[in-house]
mmCIF file of C-alpha atoms in Angstrom:
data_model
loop_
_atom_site.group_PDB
_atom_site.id
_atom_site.type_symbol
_atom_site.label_atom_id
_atom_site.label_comp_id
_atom_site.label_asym_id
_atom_site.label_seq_id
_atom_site.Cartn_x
_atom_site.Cartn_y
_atom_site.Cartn_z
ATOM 1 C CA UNK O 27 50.873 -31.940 -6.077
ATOM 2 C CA UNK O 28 47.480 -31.059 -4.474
ATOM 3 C CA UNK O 29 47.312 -29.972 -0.823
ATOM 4 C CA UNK O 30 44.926 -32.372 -0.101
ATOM 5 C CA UNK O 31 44.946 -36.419 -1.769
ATOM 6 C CA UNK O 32 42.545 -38.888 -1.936
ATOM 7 C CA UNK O 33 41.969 -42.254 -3.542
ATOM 8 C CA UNK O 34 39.078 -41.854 -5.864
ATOM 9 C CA UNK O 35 38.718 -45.791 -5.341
ATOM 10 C CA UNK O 36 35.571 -47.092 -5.830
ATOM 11 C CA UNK O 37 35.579 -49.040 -3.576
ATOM 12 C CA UNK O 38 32.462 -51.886 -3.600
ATOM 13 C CA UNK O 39 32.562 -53.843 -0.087
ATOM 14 C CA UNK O 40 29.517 -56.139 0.976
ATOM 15 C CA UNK O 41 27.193 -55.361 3.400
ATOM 16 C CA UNK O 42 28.473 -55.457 7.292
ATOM 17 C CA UNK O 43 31.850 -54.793 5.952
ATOM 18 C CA UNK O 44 34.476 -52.557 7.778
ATOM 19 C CA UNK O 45 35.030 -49.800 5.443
ATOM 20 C CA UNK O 46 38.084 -47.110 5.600
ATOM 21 C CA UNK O 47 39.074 -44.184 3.977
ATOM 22 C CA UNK O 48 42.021 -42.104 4.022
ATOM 23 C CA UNK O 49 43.138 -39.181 2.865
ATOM 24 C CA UNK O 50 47.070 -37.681 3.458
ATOM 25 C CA UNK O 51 47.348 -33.278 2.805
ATOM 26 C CA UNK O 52 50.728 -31.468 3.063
ATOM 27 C CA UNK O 53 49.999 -28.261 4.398
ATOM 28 C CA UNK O 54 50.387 -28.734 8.287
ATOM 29 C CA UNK O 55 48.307 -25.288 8.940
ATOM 30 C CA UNK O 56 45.275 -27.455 8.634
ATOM 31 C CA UNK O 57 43.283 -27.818 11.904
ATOM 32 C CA UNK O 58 39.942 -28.710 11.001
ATOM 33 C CA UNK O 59 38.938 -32.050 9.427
ATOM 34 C CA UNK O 60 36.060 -33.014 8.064
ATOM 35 C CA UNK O 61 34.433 -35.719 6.543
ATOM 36 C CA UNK O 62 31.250 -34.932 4.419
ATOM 37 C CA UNK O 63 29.184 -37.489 2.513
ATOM 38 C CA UNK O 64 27.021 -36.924 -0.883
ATOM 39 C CA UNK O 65 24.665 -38.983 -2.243
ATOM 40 C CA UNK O 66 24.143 -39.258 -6.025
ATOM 41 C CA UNK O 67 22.366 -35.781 -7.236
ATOM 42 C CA UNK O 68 22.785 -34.193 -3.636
ATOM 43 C CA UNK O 69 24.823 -31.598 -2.081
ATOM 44 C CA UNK O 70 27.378 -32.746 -0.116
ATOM 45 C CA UNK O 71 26.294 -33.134 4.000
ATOM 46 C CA UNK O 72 28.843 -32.944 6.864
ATOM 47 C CA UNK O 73 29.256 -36.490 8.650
ATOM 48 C CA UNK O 74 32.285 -36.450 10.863
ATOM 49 C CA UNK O 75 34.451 -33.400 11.784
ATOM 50 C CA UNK O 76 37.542 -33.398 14.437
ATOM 51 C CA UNK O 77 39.487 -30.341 15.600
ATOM 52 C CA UNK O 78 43.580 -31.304 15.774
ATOM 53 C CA UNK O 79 44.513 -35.048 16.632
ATOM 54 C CA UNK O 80 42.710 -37.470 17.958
ATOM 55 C CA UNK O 81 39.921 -40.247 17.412
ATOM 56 C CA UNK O 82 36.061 -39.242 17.435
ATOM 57 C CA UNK O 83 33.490 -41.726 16.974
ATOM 58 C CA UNK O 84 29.889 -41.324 16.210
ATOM 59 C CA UNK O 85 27.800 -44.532 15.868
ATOM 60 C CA UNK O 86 29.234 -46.899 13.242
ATOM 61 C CA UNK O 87 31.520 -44.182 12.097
ATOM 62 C CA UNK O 88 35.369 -42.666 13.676
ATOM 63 C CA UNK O 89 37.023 -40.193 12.167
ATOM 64 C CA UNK O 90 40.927 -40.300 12.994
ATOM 65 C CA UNK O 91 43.725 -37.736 12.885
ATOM 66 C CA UNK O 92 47.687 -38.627 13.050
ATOM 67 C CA UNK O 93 48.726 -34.655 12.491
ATOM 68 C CA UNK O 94 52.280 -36.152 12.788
ATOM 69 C CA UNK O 95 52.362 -37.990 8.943
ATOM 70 C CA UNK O 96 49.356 -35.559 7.969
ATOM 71 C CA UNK O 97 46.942 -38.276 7.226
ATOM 72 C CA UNK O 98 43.125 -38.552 8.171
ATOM 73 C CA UNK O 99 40.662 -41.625 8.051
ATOM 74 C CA UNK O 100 37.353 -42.652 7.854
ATOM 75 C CA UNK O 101 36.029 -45.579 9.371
ATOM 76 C CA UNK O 102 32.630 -47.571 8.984
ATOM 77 C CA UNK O 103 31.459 -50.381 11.274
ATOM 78 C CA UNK O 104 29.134 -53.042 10.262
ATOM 79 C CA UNK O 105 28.380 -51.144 6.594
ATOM 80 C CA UNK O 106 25.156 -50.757 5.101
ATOM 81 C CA UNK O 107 23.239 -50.157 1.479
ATOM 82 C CA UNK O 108 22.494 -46.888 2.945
ATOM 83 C CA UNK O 109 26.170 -45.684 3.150
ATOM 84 C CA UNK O 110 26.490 -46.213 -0.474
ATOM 85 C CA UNK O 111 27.753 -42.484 -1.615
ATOM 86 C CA UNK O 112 30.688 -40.449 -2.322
ATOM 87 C CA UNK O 113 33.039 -39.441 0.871
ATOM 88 C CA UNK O 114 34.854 -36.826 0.836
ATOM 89 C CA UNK O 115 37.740 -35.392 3.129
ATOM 90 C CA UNK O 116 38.005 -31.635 3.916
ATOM 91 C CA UNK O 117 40.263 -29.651 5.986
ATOM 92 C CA UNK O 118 41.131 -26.192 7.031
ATOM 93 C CA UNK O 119 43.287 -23.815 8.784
ATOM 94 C CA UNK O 120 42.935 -21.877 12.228
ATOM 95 C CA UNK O 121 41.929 -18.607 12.535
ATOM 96 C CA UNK O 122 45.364 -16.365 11.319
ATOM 97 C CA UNK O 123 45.747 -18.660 8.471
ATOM 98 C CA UNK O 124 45.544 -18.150 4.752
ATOM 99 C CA UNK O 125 43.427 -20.917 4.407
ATOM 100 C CA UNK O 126 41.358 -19.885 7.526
ATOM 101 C CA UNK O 127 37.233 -19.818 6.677
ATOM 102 C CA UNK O 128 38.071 -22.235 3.552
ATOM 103 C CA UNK O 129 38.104 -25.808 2.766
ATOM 104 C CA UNK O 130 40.173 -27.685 0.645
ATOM 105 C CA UNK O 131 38.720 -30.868 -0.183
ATOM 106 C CA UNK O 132 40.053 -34.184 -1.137
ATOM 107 C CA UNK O 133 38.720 -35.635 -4.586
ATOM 108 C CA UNK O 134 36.685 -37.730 -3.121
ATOM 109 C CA UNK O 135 35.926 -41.740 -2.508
ATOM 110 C CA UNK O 136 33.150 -43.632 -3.854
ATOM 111 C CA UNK O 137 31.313 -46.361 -2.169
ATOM 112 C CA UNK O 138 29.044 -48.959 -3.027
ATOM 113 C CA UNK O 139 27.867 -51.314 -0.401
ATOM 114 C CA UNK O 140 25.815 -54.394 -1.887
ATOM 115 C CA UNK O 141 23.446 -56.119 0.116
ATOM 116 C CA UNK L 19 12.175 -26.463 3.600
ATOM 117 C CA UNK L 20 15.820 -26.334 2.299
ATOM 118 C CA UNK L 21 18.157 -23.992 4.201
ATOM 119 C CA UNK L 22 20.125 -23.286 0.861
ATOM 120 C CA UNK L 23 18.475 -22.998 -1.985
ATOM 121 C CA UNK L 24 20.171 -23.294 -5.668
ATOM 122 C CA UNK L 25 18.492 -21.874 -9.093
ATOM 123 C CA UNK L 26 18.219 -23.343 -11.676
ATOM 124 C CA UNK L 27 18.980 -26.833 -10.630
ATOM 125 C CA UNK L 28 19.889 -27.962 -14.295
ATOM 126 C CA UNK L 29 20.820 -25.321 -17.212
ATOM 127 C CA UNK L 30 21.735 -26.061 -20.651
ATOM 128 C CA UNK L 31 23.424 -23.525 -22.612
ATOM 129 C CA UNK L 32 25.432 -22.604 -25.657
ATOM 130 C CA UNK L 33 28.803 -21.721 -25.779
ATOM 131 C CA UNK L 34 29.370 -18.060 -25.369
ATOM 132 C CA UNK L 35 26.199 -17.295 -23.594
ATOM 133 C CA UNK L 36 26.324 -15.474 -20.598
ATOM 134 C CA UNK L 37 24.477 -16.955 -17.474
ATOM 135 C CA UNK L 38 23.633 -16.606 -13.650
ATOM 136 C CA UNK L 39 23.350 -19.167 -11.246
ATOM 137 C CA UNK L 40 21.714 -18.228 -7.965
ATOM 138 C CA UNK L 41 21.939 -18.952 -4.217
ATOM 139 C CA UNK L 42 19.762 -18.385 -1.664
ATOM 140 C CA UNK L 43 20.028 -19.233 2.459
ATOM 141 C CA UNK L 44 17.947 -18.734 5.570
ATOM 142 C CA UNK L 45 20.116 -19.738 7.837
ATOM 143 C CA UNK L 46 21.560 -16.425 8.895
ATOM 144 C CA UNK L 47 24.881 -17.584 8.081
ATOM 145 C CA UNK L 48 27.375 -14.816 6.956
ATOM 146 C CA UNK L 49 29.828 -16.248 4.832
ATOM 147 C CA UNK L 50 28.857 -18.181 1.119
ATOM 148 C CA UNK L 51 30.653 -20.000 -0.996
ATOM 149 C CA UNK L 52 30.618 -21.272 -4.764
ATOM 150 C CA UNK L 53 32.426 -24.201 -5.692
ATOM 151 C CA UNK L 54 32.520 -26.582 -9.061
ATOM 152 C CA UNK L 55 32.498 -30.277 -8.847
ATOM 153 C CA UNK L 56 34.165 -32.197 -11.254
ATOM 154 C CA UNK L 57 34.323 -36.151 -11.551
ATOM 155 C CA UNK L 58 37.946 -37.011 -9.847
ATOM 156 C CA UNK L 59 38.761 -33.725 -9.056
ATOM 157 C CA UNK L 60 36.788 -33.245 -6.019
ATOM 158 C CA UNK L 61 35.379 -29.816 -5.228
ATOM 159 C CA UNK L 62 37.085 -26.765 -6.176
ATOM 160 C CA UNK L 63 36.300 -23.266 -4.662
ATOM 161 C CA UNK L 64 35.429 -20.905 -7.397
ATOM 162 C CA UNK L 65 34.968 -17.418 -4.774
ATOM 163 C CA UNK L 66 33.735 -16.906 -1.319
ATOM 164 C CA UNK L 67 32.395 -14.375 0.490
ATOM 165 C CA UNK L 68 32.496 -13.494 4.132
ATOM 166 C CA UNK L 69 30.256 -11.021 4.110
ATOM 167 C CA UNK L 70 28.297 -8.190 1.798
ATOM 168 C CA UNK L 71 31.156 -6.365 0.851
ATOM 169 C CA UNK L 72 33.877 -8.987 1.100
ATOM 170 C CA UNK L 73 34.671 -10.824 -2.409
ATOM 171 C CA UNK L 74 37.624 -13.410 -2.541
ATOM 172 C CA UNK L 75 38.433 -15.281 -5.790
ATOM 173 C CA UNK L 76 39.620 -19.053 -5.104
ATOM 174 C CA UNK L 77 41.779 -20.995 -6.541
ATOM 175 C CA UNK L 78 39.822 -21.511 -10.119
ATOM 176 C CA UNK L 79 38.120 -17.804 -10.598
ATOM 177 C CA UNK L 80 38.757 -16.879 -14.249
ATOM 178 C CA UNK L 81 36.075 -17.030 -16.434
ATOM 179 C CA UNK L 82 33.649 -16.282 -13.479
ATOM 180 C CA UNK L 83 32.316 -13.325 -11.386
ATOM 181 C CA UNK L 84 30.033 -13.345 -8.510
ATOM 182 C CA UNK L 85 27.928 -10.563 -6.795
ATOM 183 C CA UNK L 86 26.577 -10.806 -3.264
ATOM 184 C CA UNK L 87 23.044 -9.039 -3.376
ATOM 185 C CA UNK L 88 22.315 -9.606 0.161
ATOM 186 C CA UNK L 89 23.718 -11.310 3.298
ATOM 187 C CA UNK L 90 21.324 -13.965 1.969
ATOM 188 C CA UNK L 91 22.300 -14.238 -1.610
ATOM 189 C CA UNK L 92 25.192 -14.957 -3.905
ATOM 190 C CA UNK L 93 25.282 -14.919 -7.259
ATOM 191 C CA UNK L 94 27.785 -16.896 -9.754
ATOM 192 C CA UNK L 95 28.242 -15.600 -13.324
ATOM 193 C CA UNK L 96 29.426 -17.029 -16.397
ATOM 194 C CA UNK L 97 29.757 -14.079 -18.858
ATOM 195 C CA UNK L 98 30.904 -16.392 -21.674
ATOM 196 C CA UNK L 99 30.447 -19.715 -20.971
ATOM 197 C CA UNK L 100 32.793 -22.611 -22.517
ATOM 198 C CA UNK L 101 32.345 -26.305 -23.062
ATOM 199 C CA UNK L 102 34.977 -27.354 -19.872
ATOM 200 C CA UNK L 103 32.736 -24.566 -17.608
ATOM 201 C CA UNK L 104 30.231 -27.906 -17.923
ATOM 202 C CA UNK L 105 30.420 -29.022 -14.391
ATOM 203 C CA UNK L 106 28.115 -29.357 -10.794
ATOM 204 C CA UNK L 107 27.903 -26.263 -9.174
ATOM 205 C CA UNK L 108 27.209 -26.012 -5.242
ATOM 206 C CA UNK L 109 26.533 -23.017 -3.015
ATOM 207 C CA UNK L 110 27.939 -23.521 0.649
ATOM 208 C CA UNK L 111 27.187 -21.237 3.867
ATOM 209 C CA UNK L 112 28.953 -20.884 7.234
ATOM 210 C CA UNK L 113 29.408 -18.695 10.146
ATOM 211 C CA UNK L 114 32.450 -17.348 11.483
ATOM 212 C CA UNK L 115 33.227 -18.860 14.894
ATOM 213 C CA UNK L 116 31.025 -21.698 15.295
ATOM 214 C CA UNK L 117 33.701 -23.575 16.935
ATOM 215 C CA UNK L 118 33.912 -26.156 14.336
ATOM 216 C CA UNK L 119 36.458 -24.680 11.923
ATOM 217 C CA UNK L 120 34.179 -23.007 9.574
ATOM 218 C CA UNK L 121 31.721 -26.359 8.921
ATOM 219 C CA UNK L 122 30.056 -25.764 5.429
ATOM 220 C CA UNK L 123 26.389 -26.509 4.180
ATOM 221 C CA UNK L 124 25.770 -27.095 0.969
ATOM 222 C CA UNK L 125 22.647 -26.563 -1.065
ATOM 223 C CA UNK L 126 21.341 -29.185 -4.051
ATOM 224 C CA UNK L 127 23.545 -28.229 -6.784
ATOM 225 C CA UNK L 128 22.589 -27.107 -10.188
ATOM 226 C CA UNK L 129 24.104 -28.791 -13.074
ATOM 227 C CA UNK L 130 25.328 -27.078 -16.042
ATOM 228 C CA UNK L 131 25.609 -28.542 -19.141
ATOM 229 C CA UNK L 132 27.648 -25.875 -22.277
ATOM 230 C CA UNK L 133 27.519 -26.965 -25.526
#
């Protein structure tokens, strides 16, 4: 079983849609959580990131945390064309952990929004 | 211009060759990171490095090496490549105690095709 799951969808919404995406890990040293975003033929780019539990919203995006059944998720508000890409999840530990300094990442959700 | 830089950004190559794929960064970060993408399988962290004369494997190192020249570049070699080393491969950077658990960036990727 990998540390860290995610749906691989895709997932094709229309535009102004509210979009989530979730990812569940087992190891409960993780800390960190991240959500990065890559566009086709791009390096992957850090969108959200949240340190323990808790909501965190940025614009038209919040990134939750429920340590407690080890499961993340994405949120996007009013969804565009633009957010059309592949999201992926990434966590890791606090400093004294094995997995301190490195992220394990989820496989990865693609997402087409259509005008 | 690009903080992290990735060379060549597509390579073709025959099976057993050996070949090198390059990173650069100017962003003064101390740690770098390779890692091959694969479709459904996410990323997957080939070997890090948290600083010159610090090497780490990850969890999918065989068949690989790496050598860190400089603070500001890391190296990933394929001594003998093989048809299922075809893959996207992305440098990452990061500095030690930022204060968001290690946040990665990720240059343009350079995809390798074995035949």
């Amino acid at each position: 079983q990998k540390e860290v799951e995610q749906d691989p969808g895709p997932l094709s919404v229309p535009e102004g849609a509210i979009v989530s995406l979730n990812c569940t890990y087992s190891n409960s040293a993780f800390q960190y959580f991240m959500w990065y975003r890559q566009y086709s033929r791009k390096g992957p780019e850090l969108l959200m990131y949240t340190y323990s539990s808790g909501n965190k919203e940025d614009g038209r995006f919040t990134a939750q945390v429920d340590k407690s059944s080890k499961y993340i998720s994405l949120f996007i508000r009013d969804s565009q064309p633009s957010d059309s890409a592949t999201y992926l999840c990434a966590m890791s530990a606090a400093a004294g952990g094995t997995s301190y300094g490195k992220l394990t990442f989820g496989q990865g959700t693609i997402l087409t929004v259509h005008p | 211009d690009a903080d992290v830089t990735q060379t060549p950004r597509n390579r073709i190559t025959k099976t057993g060759k050996r070949i090198m794929l390059e990173c650069s960064q100017t962003k003064g970060h101390d740690r770098m990171y390779w890692y091959r993408q694969d479709p459904g399988l996410g990323l997957r962290l080939i070997y890090y490095s948290f600083d010159v004369k610090d090497i780490n494997k990850g969890e999918i190192s065989d068949g690989y090496s790496v050598s860190r020249q400089a603070q500001a570049k890391f190296s990933l070699s394929l001594e003998s490549a093989i048809p299922n080393q075809t893959a996207l491969y992305f440098c990452a950077t990061s500095v030690a105690g930022q204060g968001e658990g290690e946040t990665q960036y990720f240059g343009p990727g350079t995809r390798l095709l074995v035949l």
